[in-house]
Each structure stands twice: as structure tokens, then as C-alpha cells.
Amino acid sequence: PLTPEQTYDYAFSLLMKLEGYKSNDPDDAGRRTIFGISETYHPELVEQLWNLPELEALPLAKEFYYDEYFEMARLNIPKEYRENPLLQIVFFCLAVNPGITYAKAWGEMLDVHDTRGNIENLLWTCAQHYLKRSKVKGNIKFLRGWINRLISIRDFLNFFMVQGLWT
């Protein structure tokens, strides 16, 4: 079994693949983002990280995500699933985008003892959320990226499940 720290390392690695480095899309409600951290919600941190070299900013982002999202997401997983590294990773990624409120609500819907089924249900529910969100003015251009995000999460987790590393 993985420790929470090891699970977080995998989760953070996946998140960085999903989020990328810097973005400043005028249509993005998050405004400037760095490593997916939004200026709308964390203006001081984004300003600090924006002006640092990438390799100096990355460890600060990793610490931020652990403190603000990973532990919170893990604790919001229903108790009977809390030690499952796959679900920890999914909940973490969903807590970051579309948000902790959604991840928590969707976690309450888990009712089977099938990790793969739970993950597929969570990702499908999130896809439906993104589709609805894409109908808001200006958001349609983000739909492909949001769906690709979910596909990347599924592919990442499937790799480990196929290898028999996690169940």
C-alpha cells in the first residue's frame, strides 16, 4: 500500500500534466493561472509564483495543493473509501477542477464497493457538469479541454489498474 505522501506525489504529477504551467486567457473566469492556481481565488499566491522561475515556483505550488486540496479532498471521501489511492487521486483532481464542493457532493453518491465503477461514475458525473457549464457564454471553448482532462485522469488510473499496482 502507498502512504498518503506517495499517493500525493502521483496525484500532483497527474495534476501538473492536466494544468500545465502558465495561462492568461481573457475568457477564463480564473484569469491568470499558474500550475492551475487561479488568480481569481488566490491573487497573492499567483502574483508570487508568476514572477518566480518555474523550478522555484513548482515546490510552492505542490505545498499549496497539498494543504488546500489534497488533504481536504481525502477527508471528504466517504470513510469506507478514504484509504483507496485511486479514489484519493480522483477526488483531488476533481476538488481542483471543478471544485471541492462538487467533489464532496459526488462522493456522497458512491454506493458500490467497486473502485473502477466508482471512478467511472465520478468522471461521468463530472463530464455532465462540464457539458452544462459549457453552455454558459464563452465556456464552450473550454469543453474539449475539460473532457480531455477527464480522459487523462481515467487513462492515468487505468494504467495502474492494468499493471495490478492498485485495485
Coordinates of N, CA and C in Angstrom, one line a residue:
P1 N 0.8 -1.2 0.0 CA 0.0 0.0 0.0 C 0.9 1.3 0.0
L2 N 0.3 2.3 -0.6 CA 1.0 3.6 -0.7 C 0.7 4.4 0.5
T3 N 1.7 5.2 0.9 CA 1.5 6.1 2.0 C 0.7 7.3 1.4
P4 N 0.1 8.1 2.2 CA -0.6 9.3 1.7 C 0.4 10.2 0.9
E5 N 1.6 10.3 1.4 CA 2.6 11.1 0.7 C 2.9 10.6 -0.7
Q6 N 3.1 9.3 -0.8 CA 3.3 8.7 -2.1 C 2.1 8.9 -3.1
T7 N 0.9 8.7 -2.5 CA -0.3 8.9 -3.3 C -0.3 10.3 -3.8
Y8 N 0.0 11.3 -2.9 CA 0.0 12.7 -3.3 C 1.0 13.0 -4.4
D9 N 2.2 12.3 -4.3 CA 3.2 12.6 -5.4 C 2.6 12.1 -6.7
Y10 N 1.9 11.0 -6.8 CA 1.3 10.6 -8.0 C 0.2 11.6 -8.4
A11 N -0.6 12.0 -7.5 CA -1.7 12.9 -7.7 C -1.2 14.2 -8.2
F12 N -0.2 14.7 -7.6 CA 0.4 16.0 -8.0 C 1.0 15.9 -9.4
S13 N 1.7 14.8 -9.7 CA 2.2 14.6 -11.0 C 1.2 14.7 -12.1
L14 N 0.1 14.0 -11.8 CA -1.1 14.0 -12.8 C -1.6 15.4 -12.9
L15 N -1.8 16.1 -11.8 CA -2.4 17.4 -11.8 C -1.5 18.3 -12.7
M16 N -0.2 18.2 -12.6 CA 0.6 19.1 -13.3 C 0.5 18.8 -14.8
K17 N 0.3 17.6 -15.2 CA 0.0 17.2 -16.6 C -1.3 17.9 -17.1
L18 N -2.3 17.9 -16.2 CA -3.6 18.4 -16.5 C -3.6 19.9 -16.6
E19 N -2.8 20.6 -15.7 CA -2.9 22.0 -15.6 C -1.9 22.8 -16.4
G20 N -0.7 22.2 -16.6 CA 0.3 23.0 -17.3 C 0.9 24.0 -16.4
Y21 N 1.6 24.9 -17.1 CA 2.4 25.9 -16.3 C 1.6 27.2 -16.2
K22 N 1.7 28.1 -17.2 CA 1.0 29.4 -17.1 C -0.1 29.5 -18.1
S23 N -1.1 30.3 -17.7 CA -2.2 30.6 -18.7 C -2.7 32.0 -18.3
N24 N -3.1 32.7 -19.4 CA -3.7 34.0 -19.1 C -4.8 34.3 -20.2
D25 N -5.8 33.4 -20.2 CA -6.9 33.5 -21.2 C -7.9 34.5 -20.7
P26 N -8.2 35.6 -21.5 CA -9.2 36.6 -21.1 C -10.6 36.0 -20.8
D27 N -10.9 34.9 -21.4 CA -12.2 34.3 -21.3 C -12.3 33.4 -20.1
D28 N -11.2 33.1 -19.4 CA -11.2 32.2 -18.3 C -11.6 32.9 -17.0
A29 N -12.6 32.4 -16.4 CA -13.0 33.1 -15.1 C -11.9 33.1 -14.1
G30 N -10.9 32.2 -14.2 CA -9.8 32.2 -13.3 C -8.8 33.3 -13.5
R31 N -8.9 33.9 -14.6 CA -7.9 35.0 -15.1 C -6.6 34.3 -15.2
R32 N -5.5 34.9 -14.7 CA -4.2 34.3 -14.8 C -4.2 33.1 -13.9
T33 N -3.6 32.0 -14.4 CA -3.3 30.8 -13.6 C -1.9 30.4 -13.8
I34 N -1.4 29.8 -12.7 CA -0.1 29.2 -12.8 C -0.2 27.8 -12.1
F35 N 0.2 26.8 -12.8 CA 0.0 25.4 -12.3 C -1.4 25.2 -12.0
G36 N -2.4 25.9 -12.6 CA -3.8 25.7 -12.3 C -4.3 26.5 -11.1
I37 N -3.4 27.2 -10.5 CA -3.8 28.1 -9.3 C -4.4 29.4 -9.9
S38 N -5.6 29.7 -9.5 CA -6.3 30.8 -10.1 C -6.1 32.1 -9.4
E39 N -5.9 33.1 -10.2 CA -5.7 34.5 -9.7 C -7.0 35.0 -9.1
T40 N -8.2 34.5 -9.6 CA -9.5 34.9 -9.0 C -9.6 34.5 -7.6
Y41 N -9.1 33.3 -7.2 CA -9.3 32.8 -5.9 C -8.0 33.0 -5.0
H42 N -6.9 33.1 -5.6 CA -5.6 33.1 -4.9 C -4.7 34.2 -5.5
P43 N -5.1 35.5 -5.5 CA -4.3 36.5 -6.2 C -2.9 36.7 -5.6
E44 N -2.7 36.7 -4.3 CA -1.4 36.9 -3.8 C -0.4 35.8 -4.2
L45 N -0.9 34.5 -4.1 CA -0.1 33.4 -4.4 C 0.3 33.4 -5.9
V46 N -0.7 33.7 -6.7 CA -0.4 33.7 -8.2 C 0.6 34.8 -8.5
E47 N 0.5 36.0 -7.9 CA 1.4 37.0 -8.1 C 2.8 36.6 -7.7
Q48 N 2.9 36.0 -6.5 CA 4.2 35.5 -6.1 C 4.8 34.4 -7.0
L49 N 4.0 33.4 -7.4 CA 4.6 32.4 -8.2 C 4.8 32.9 -9.7
W50 N 4.0 33.8 -10.2 CA 4.1 34.2 -11.5 C 5.5 34.8 -11.8
N51 N 6.1 35.4 -10.8 CA 7.4 36.1 -11.0 C 8.6 35.3 -10.6
L52 N 8.4 34.0 -10.3 CA 9.5 33.1 -9.9 C 9.8 32.2 -11.1
P53 N 11.0 31.8 -11.2 CA 11.3 30.8 -12.3 C 10.5 29.5 -12.0
E54 N 10.1 28.8 -13.0 CA 9.2 27.6 -12.9 C 9.7 26.6 -11.9
L55 N 11.0 26.3 -11.8 CA 11.5 25.3 -10.9 C 11.5 25.8 -9.5
E56 N 11.5 27.1 -9.2 CA 11.3 27.6 -7.9 C 9.9 27.7 -7.5
A57 N 9.0 27.9 -8.4 CA 7.6 28.1 -8.1 C 6.9 26.7 -7.9
L58 N 7.4 25.7 -8.6 CA 6.7 24.4 -8.5 C 6.6 23.8 -7.1
P59 N 7.7 23.8 -6.3 CA 7.6 23.2 -4.9 C 6.5 24.0 -4.1
L60 N 6.4 25.3 -4.3 CA 5.5 26.1 -3.6 C 4.0 25.7 -4.0
A61 N 3.9 25.5 -5.3 CA 2.6 25.0 -5.8 C 2.2 23.7 -5.2
K62 N 3.2 22.8 -5.1 CA 3.0 21.4 -4.6 C 2.6 21.5 -3.1
E63 N 3.2 22.4 -2.4 CA 2.8 22.6 -1.0 C 1.4 23.1 -0.9
F64 N 1.1 24.1 -1.7 CA -0.2 24.7 -1.7 C -1.3 23.7 -2.0
Y65 N -1.1 22.9 -3.0 CA -2.1 21.9 -3.4 C -2.3 20.9 -2.3
Y66 N -1.3 20.5 -1.6 CA -1.4 19.5 -0.6 C -2.3 20.1 0.6
D67 N -1.9 21.3 1.0 CA -2.6 22.0 2.1 C -4.0 22.3 1.8
E68 N -4.3 22.9 0.6 CA -5.6 23.4 0.3 C -6.5 22.4 -0.4
Y69 N -6.0 21.4 -1.0 CA -6.9 20.5 -1.8 C -6.7 19.0 -1.4
F70 N -5.5 18.5 -1.4 CA -5.4 17.0 -1.3 C -5.9 16.5 0.1
E71 N -5.5 17.1 1.1 CA -6.0 16.6 2.4 C -7.5 16.8 2.6
M72 N -7.9 18.0 2.2 CA -9.4 18.3 2.2 C -10.2 17.3 1.4
A73 N -9.7 17.0 0.2 CA -10.4 16.1 -0.7 C -10.4 14.7 -0.1
R74 N -9.2 14.3 0.4 CA -9.1 12.9 1.1 C -10.1 12.8 2.2
L75 N -10.2 13.8 3.0 CA -11.1 13.8 4.2 C -12.6 13.8 3.8
N76 N -12.9 14.3 2.6 CA -14.3 14.3 2.1 C -14.7 13.1 1.4
I77 N -13.8 12.2 1.2 CA -14.1 10.9 0.6 C -14.9 10.1 1.7
P78 N -16.0 9.5 1.4 CA -16.6 8.6 2.4 C -15.6 7.7 3.1
K79 N -15.8 7.5 4.4 CA -14.8 6.8 5.2 C -14.4 5.5 4.7
E80 N -15.4 4.7 4.1 CA -15.1 3.4 3.7 C -14.2 3.3 2.4
Y81 N -14.0 4.5 1.8 CA -13.1 4.6 0.6 C -11.9 5.4 0.8
R82 N -11.7 6.0 2.0 CA -10.7 7.0 2.3 C -9.3 6.5 2.0
E83 N -9.0 5.3 2.2 CA -7.6 4.8 2.1 C -7.3 4.3 0.7
N84 N -8.2 4.4 -0.2 CA -8.0 3.9 -1.6 C -7.3 5.0 -2.4
P85 N -6.0 4.7 -2.8 CA -5.2 5.7 -3.5 C -5.9 6.2 -4.8
L86 N -6.5 5.3 -5.5 CA -7.1 5.7 -6.8 C -8.2 6.8 -6.6
L87 N -9.1 6.5 -5.6 CA -10.1 7.5 -5.3 C -9.6 8.8 -4.7
Q88 N -8.5 8.7 -3.9 CA -7.8 9.9 -3.4 C -7.4 10.8 -4.6
I89 N -6.8 10.1 -5.6 CA -6.3 10.9 -6.8 C -7.5 11.5 -7.5
V90 N -8.5 10.7 -7.8 CA -9.7 11.3 -8.5 C -10.3 12.4 -7.7
F91 N -10.5 12.2 -6.4 CA -11.1 13.3 -5.6 C -10.3 14.5 -5.6
F92 N -9.0 14.4 -5.5 CA -8.1 15.5 -5.5 C -8.2 16.3 -6.9
C93 N -8.1 15.6 -8.0 CA -8.3 16.2 -9.3 C -9.6 16.9 -9.4
L94 N -10.7 16.3 -9.0 CA -12.0 16.9 -9.1 C -12.1 18.1 -8.1
A95 N -11.5 18.0 -6.9 CA -11.5 19.1 -6.0 C -10.9 20.4 -6.6
V96 N -9.8 20.2 -7.4 CA -9.2 21.3 -8.0 C -10.1 21.9 -9.1
N97 N -10.6 21.0 -10.0 CA -11.5 21.4 -11.0 C -12.4 20.3 -11.3
P98 N -13.7 20.5 -11.1 CA -14.5 21.7 -10.9 C -14.5 22.3 -9.6
G99 N -14.1 21.7 -8.5 CA -14.1 22.3 -7.2 C -14.5 21.3 -6.1
I100 N -14.0 21.7 -4.9 CA -14.2 20.8 -3.7 C -15.7 20.6 -3.4
T101 N -16.5 21.6 -3.6 CA -18.0 21.4 -3.3 C -18.6 20.3 -4.2
Y102 N -18.2 20.3 -5.5 CA -18.7 19.3 -6.4 C -18.1 17.9 -6.0
A103 N -16.8 17.8 -5.8 CA -16.2 16.6 -5.4 C -16.9 16.0 -4.2
K104 N -17.1 16.8 -3.2 CA -17.7 16.3 -1.9 C -19.1 15.8 -2.2
A105 N -19.9 16.6 -2.9 CA -21.3 16.1 -3.3 C -21.3 14.8 -4.0
W106 N -20.4 14.7 -5.0 CA -20.4 13.5 -5.8 C -19.9 12.3 -5.0
G107 N -19.0 12.6 -4.1 CA -18.5 11.5 -3.2 C -19.6 10.9 -2.4
E108 N -20.6 11.7 -2.0 CA -21.8 11.2 -1.3 C -22.6 10.2 -2.1
M109 N -22.4 10.2 -3.4 CA -23.2 9.3 -4.3 C -22.6 7.9 -4.4
L110 N -21.4 7.7 -3.9 CA -20.7 6.4 -4.0 C -21.5 5.4 -3.2
D111 N -21.9 4.3 -3.8 CA -22.6 3.3 -3.1 C -22.3 1.9 -3.5
V112 N -21.2 1.7 -4.2 CA -20.8 0.4 -4.6 C -19.3 0.2 -4.1
H113 N -19.0 -1.1 -3.9 CA -17.6 -1.4 -3.5 C -16.7 -1.8 -4.7
D114 N -16.9 -1.1 -5.7 CA -16.1 -1.3 -6.9 C -15.4 -0.1 -7.3
T115 N -14.1 -0.1 -7.1 CA -13.3 1.1 -7.4 C -13.5 1.6 -8.8
R116 N -13.4 0.7 -9.8 CA -13.5 1.1 -11.2 C -14.9 1.7 -11.4
G117 N -15.9 1.1 -10.9 CA -17.3 1.6 -11.1 C -17.4 3.0 -10.5
N118 N -16.9 3.2 -9.3 CA -16.9 4.5 -8.6 C -16.2 5.6 -9.4
I119 N -15.0 5.2 -9.9 CA -14.3 6.2 -10.7 C -15.0 6.6 -12.0
E120 N -15.5 5.6 -12.7 CA -16.3 5.8 -13.9 C -17.5 6.7 -13.6
N121 N -18.2 6.4 -12.5 CA -19.4 7.2 -12.2 C -19.0 8.7 -11.8
L122 N -17.9 8.8 -11.1 CA -17.4 10.2 -10.8 C -17.0 11.0 -12.0
L123 N -16.3 10.3 -12.9 CA -15.8 11.0 -14.1 C -17.0 11.3 -15.0
W124 N -18.0 10.4 -15.1 CA -19.2 10.7 -15.9 C -20.0 11.8 -15.4
T125 N -20.2 11.8 -14.1 CA -20.9 12.9 -13.4 C -20.2 14.3 -13.7
C126 N -18.9 14.3 -13.6 CA -18.1 15.5 -13.9 C -18.3 15.9 -15.3
A127 N -18.3 14.9 -16.3 CA -18.4 15.3 -17.7 C -19.8 15.9 -17.9
Q128 N -20.8 15.4 -17.3 CA -22.1 16.0 -17.4 C -22.1 17.5 -16.8
H129 N -21.4 17.7 -15.7 CA -21.3 19.0 -15.2 C -20.6 19.9 -16.2
Y130 N -19.5 19.5 -16.8 CA -18.7 20.3 -17.7 C -19.6 20.6 -19.0
L131 N -20.4 19.7 -19.4 CA -21.3 19.9 -20.5 C -22.3 21.0 -20.2
K132 N -22.9 21.0 -19.0 CA -23.8 22.0 -18.6 C -23.1 23.4 -18.5
R133 N -21.9 23.3 -17.9 CA -21.1 24.6 -17.7 C -20.7 25.2 -19.1
S134 N -20.5 24.3 -20.1 CA -20.0 24.8 -21.4 C -21.1 25.7 -22.1
K135 N -22.3 25.5 -21.6 CA -23.4 26.3 -22.2 C -23.5 27.8 -21.7
V136 N -22.7 28.1 -20.7 CA -22.6 29.4 -20.2 C -21.7 30.2 -21.2
K137 N -22.1 31.4 -21.5 CA -21.4 32.2 -22.5 C -19.9 32.2 -22.4
G138 N -19.3 31.9 -23.5 CA -17.8 31.9 -23.5 C -17.1 30.6 -23.1
N139 N -17.9 29.7 -22.5 CA -17.3 28.5 -21.9 C -17.2 27.3 -22.9
I140 N -17.9 27.4 -24.0 CA -17.8 26.3 -25.0 C -16.4 26.0 -25.4
K141 N -15.6 27.0 -25.5 CA -14.2 26.8 -26.0 C -13.4 26.0 -25.0
F142 N -13.8 25.8 -23.8 CA -13.1 25.1 -22.8 C -13.6 23.6 -22.7
L143 N -14.7 23.3 -23.3 CA -15.3 21.9 -23.2 C -14.3 20.8 -23.6
R144 N -13.6 21.0 -24.7 CA -12.7 19.9 -25.2 C -11.6 19.7 -24.2
G145 N -11.1 20.8 -23.6 CA -10.0 20.6 -22.6 C -10.5 20.0 -21.3
W146 N -11.8 20.3 -20.9 CA -12.3 19.7 -19.7 C -12.5 18.2 -19.9
I147 N -13.0 17.8 -21.1 CA -13.3 16.4 -21.4 C -11.9 15.7 -21.5
N148 N -11.0 16.3 -22.1 CA -9.6 15.7 -22.2 C -9.0 15.5 -20.8
R149 N -9.3 16.4 -19.9 CA -8.9 16.3 -18.5 C -9.4 15.0 -17.9
L150 N -10.7 14.7 -18.1 CA -11.3 13.5 -17.6 C -10.7 12.3 -18.2
I151 N -10.5 12.3 -19.5 CA -9.9 11.2 -20.2 C -8.5 10.9 -19.7
S152 N -7.7 12.0 -19.4 CA -6.4 11.8 -18.9 C -6.4 11.2 -17.5
I153 N -7.3 11.6 -16.7 CA -7.4 11.1 -15.3 C -7.7 9.6 -15.4
R154 N -8.7 9.2 -16.3 CA -9.1 7.8 -16.4 C -7.9 7.0 -17.0
D155 N -7.2 7.5 -18.0 CA -6.1 6.8 -18.5 C -5.0 6.6 -17.5
F156 N -4.7 7.6 -16.7 CA -3.7 7.5 -15.7 C -4.0 6.4 -14.7
L157 N -5.2 6.4 -14.2 CA -5.6 5.4 -13.3 C -5.7 4.0 -13.9
N158 N -6.2 3.9 -15.1 CA -6.3 2.6 -15.8 C -4.9 2.0 -15.9
F159 N -3.9 2.8 -16.2 CA -2.6 2.3 -16.3 C -2.2 1.5 -15.1
F160 N -2.4 2.1 -13.9 CA -2.0 1.5 -12.7 C -2.9 0.2 -12.4
M161 N -4.2 0.3 -12.7 CA -5.0 -0.8 -12.5 C -4.7 -2.0 -13.4
V162 N -4.4 -1.7 -14.7 CA -4.0 -2.8 -15.6 C -2.7 -3.5 -15.2
Q163 N -1.8 -2.7 -14.6 CA -0.5 -3.2 -14.1 C -0.7 -4.0 -12.8
G164 N -1.9 -3.9 -12.3 CA -2.1 -4.6 -11.0 C -1.5 -3.9 -9.8
L165 N -1.1 -2.6 -10.0 CA -0.5 -1.9 -8.9 C -1.5 -1.4 -7.9
W166 N -2.7 -1.1 -8.3 CA -3.8 -0.6 -7.5 C -5.0 -1.3 -7.9
T167 N -5.9 -1.5 -7.0 CA -7.2 -2.1 -7.3 C -8.3 -1.2 -6.7

